[in-house]
mmCIF file of C-alpha atoms in Angstrom:
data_model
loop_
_atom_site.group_PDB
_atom_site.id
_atom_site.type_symbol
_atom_site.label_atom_id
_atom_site.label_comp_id
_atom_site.label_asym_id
_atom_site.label_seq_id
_atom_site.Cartn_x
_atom_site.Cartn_y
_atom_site.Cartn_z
ATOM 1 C CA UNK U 1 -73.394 117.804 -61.997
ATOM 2 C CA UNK U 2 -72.852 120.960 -59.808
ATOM 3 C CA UNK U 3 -75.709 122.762 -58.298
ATOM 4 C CA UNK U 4 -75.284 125.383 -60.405
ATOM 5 C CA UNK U 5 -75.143 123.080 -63.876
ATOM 6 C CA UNK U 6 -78.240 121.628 -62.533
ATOM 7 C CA UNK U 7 -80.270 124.755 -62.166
ATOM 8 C CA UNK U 8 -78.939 126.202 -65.636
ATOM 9 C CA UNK U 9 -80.271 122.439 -67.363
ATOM 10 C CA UNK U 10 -83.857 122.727 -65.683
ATOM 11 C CA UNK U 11 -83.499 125.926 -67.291
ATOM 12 C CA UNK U 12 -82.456 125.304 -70.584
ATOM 13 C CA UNK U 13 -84.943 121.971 -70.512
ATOM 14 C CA UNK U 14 -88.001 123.792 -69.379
ATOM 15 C CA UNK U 15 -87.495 126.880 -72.450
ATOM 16 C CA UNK U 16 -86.783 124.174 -74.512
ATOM 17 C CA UNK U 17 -88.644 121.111 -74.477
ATOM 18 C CA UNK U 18 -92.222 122.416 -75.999
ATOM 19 C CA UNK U 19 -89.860 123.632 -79.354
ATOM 20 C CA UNK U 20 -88.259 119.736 -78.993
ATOM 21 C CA UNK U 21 -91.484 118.118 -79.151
ATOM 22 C CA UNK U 22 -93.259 120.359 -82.237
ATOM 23 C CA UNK U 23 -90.097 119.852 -84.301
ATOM 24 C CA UNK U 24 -90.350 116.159 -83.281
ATOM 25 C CA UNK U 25 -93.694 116.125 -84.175
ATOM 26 C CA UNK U 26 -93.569 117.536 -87.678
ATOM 27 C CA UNK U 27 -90.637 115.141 -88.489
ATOM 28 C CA UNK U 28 -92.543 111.964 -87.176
ATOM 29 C CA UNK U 29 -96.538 112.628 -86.754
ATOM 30 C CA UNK U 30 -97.233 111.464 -83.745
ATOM 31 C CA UNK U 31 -96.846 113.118 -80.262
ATOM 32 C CA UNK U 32 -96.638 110.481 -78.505
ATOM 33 C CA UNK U 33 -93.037 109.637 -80.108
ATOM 34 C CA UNK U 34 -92.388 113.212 -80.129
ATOM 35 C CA UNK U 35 -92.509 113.614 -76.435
ATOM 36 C CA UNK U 36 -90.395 110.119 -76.243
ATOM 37 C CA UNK U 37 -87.941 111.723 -78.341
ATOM 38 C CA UNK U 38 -87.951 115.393 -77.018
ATOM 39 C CA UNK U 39 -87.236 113.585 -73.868
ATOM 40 C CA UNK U 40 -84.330 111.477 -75.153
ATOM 41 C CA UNK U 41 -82.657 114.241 -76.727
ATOM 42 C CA UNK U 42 -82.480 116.102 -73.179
ATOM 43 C CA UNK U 43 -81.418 113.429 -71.792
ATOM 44 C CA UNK U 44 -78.287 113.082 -74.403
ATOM 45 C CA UNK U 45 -77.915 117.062 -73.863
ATOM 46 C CA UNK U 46 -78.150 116.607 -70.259
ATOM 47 C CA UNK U 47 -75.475 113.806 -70.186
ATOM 48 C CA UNK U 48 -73.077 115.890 -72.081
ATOM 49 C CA UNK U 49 -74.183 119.274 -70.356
ATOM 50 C CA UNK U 50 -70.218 120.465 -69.014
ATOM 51 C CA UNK U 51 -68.925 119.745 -72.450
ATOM 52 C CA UNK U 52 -71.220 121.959 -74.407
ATOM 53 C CA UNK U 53 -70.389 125.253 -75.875
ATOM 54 C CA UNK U 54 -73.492 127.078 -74.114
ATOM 55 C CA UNK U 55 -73.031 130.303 -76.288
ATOM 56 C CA UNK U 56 -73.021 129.028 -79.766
ATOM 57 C CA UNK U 57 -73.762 125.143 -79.711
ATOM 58 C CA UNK U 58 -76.787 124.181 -77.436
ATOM 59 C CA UNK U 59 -79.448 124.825 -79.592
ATOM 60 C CA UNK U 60 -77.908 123.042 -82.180
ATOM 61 C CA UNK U 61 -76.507 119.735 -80.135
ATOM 62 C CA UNK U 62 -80.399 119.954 -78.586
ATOM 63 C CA UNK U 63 -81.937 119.585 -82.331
ATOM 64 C CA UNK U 64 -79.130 117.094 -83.316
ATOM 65 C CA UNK U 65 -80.109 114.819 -80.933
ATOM 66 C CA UNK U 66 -83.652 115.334 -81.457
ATOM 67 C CA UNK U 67 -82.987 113.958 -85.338
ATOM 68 C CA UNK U 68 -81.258 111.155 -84.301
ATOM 69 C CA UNK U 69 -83.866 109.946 -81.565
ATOM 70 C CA UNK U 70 -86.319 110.104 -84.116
ATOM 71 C CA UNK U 71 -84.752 108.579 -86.644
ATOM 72 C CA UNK U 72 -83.495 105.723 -84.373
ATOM 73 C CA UNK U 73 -87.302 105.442 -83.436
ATOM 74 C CA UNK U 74 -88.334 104.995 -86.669
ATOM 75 C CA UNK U 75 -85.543 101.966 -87.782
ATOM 76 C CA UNK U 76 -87.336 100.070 -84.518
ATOM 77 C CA UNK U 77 -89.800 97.730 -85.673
ATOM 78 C CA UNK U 78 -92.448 97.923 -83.343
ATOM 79 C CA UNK U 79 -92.568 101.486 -84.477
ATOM 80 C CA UNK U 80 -93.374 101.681 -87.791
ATOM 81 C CA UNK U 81 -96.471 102.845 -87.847
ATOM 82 C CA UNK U 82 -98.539 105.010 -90.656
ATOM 83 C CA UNK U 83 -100.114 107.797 -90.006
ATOM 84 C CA UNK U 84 -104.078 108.136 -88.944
ATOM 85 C CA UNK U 85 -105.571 109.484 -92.256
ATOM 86 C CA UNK U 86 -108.329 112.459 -91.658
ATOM 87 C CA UNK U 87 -110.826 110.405 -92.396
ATOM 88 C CA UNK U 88 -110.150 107.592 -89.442
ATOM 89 C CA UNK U 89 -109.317 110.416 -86.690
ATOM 90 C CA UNK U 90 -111.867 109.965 -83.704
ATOM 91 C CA UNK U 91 -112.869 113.160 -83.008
ATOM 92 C CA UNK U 92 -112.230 115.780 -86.209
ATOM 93 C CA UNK U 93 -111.685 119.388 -85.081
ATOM 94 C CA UNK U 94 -114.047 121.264 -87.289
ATOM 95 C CA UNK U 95 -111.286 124.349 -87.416
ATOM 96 C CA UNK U 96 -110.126 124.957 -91.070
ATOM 97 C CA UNK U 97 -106.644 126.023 -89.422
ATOM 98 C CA UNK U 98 -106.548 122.541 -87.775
ATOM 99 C CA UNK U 99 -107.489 120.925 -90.817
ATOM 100 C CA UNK U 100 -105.306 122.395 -92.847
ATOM 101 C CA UNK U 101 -102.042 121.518 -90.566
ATOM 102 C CA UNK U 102 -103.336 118.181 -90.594
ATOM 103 C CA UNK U 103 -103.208 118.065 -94.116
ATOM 104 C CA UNK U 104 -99.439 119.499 -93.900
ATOM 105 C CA UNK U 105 -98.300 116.918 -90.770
ATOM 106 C CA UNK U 106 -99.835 114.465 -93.019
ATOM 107 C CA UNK U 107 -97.829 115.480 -96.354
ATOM 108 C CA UNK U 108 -94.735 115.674 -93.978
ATOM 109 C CA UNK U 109 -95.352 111.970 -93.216
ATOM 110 C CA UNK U 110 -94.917 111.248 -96.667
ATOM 111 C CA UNK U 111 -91.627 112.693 -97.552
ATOM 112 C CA UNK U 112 -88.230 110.220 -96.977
ATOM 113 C CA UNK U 113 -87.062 111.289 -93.656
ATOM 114 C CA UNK U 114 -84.184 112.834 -94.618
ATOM 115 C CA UNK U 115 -86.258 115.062 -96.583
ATOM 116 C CA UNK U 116 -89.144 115.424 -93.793
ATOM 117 C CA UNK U 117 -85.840 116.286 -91.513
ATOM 118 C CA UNK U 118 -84.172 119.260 -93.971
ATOM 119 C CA UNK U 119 -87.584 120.862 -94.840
ATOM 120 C CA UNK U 120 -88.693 120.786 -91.151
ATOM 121 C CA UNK U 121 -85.142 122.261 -89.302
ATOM 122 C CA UNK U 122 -84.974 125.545 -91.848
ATOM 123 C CA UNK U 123 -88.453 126.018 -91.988
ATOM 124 C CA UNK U 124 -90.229 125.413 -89.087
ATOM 125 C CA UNK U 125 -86.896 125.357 -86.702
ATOM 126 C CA UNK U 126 -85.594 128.565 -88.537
ATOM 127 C CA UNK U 127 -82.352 127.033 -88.709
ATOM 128 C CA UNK U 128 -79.247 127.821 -91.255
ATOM 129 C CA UNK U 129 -78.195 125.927 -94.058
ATOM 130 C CA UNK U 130 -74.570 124.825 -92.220
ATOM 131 C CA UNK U 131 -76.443 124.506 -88.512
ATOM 132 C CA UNK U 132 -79.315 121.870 -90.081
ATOM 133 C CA UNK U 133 -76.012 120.518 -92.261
ATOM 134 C CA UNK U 134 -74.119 120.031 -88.791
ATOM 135 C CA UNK U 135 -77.187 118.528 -87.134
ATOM 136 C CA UNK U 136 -77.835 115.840 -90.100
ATOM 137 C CA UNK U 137 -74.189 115.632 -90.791
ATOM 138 C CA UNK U 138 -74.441 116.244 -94.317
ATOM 139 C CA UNK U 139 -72.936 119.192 -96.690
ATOM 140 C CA UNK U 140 -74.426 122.275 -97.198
ATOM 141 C CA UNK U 141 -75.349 121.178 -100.683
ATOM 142 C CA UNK U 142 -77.348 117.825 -99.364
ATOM 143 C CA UNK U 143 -79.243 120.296 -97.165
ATOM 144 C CA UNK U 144 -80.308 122.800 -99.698
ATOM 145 C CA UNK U 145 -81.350 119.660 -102.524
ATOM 146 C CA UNK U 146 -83.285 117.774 -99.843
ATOM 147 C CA UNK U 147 -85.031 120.975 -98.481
ATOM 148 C CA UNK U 148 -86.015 121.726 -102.745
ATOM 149 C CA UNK U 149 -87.109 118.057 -103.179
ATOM 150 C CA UNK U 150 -89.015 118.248 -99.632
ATOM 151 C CA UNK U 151 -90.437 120.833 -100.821
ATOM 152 C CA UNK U 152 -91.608 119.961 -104.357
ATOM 153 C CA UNK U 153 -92.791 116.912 -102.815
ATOM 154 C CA UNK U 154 -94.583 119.003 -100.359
ATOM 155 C CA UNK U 155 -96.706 121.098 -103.097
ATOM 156 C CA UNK U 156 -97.491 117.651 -105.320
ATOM 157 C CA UNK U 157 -99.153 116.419 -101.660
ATOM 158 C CA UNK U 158 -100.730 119.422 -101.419
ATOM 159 C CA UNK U 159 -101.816 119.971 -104.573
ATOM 160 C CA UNK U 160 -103.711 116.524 -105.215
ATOM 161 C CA UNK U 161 -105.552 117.122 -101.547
ATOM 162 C CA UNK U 162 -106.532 120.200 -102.516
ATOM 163 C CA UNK U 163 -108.019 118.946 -106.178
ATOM 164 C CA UNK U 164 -109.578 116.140 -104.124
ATOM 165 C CA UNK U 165 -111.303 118.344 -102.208
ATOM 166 C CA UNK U 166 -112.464 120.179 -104.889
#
């Protein structure tokens, strides 16, 4: 890569790789594999870097590969792993804000991941309809019925913590 492309990269990686990793996060629940996959999809973006359309595409090839790296993380066996409930954590943060995303990282977990994956590129992402349906590579209309069924899911989860609570 040419000095230039190098500088523009470290750039683009440096803006980008905090956004990576929370969208990583929220689609897997663990930052650990969030950072591993943040870090792989640069690395694909990187690799491809002369052959992207930097006005329109980047953003979009960036969160593509980010859904793929997680997904191929979660088909490896070593890493299937559940997700700490609240009541195991070490050292609980006694912020309601905290708490509460906990509860919604935690919900997330439970969703398929092709639901987890629509509900988390148009809503926490702020992606389109056709940029999370390019990313997945499914139709518009798989986007928008995963995203409703994510999100119905979502409110069940969040509705039975929030009577438990009670």
């Amino acid at each position: 890569m040419k000095a230039p492309d190098d500088a523009e990269f470290t750039e683009f990686a440096a803006t980008t790789i905090r956004r990576l990793r929370r969208t990583a996060y929220l689609m897997c629940g663990d930052w650990h594999r969030a950072e591993d996959a943040a870090q792989d999809a640069l690395v694909k973006v990187y690799r491809r870097w002369h052959r992207i359309d930097r006005t329109q595409g980047l953003n979009g090839y960036a969160h593509q590969c980010l859904v793929t790296a997680v997904f191929d993380q979660s088909r490896k066996p070593w890493r299937r792993e559940r997700l700490v409930d609240s009541d195991e954590q070490t050292h609980p943060d006694p912020v309601s804000a905290v708490d509460d995303r906990m509860l919604v990282v935690q919900a997330l977990g439970a969703l398929p991941p092709s639901q987890r994956a629509c509900v988390v590129l148009r809503h926490y992402a702020d992606l389109s309809l056709e940029q999370t349906a390019d990313i997945l590579g499914i139709g518009v209309g798989g986007v928008k019925s995963q995203t409703s069924r994510g999100l119905t899911r979502l409110r069940e989860l969040l509705d039975q913590t929030e009577r438990s609570a009670s």
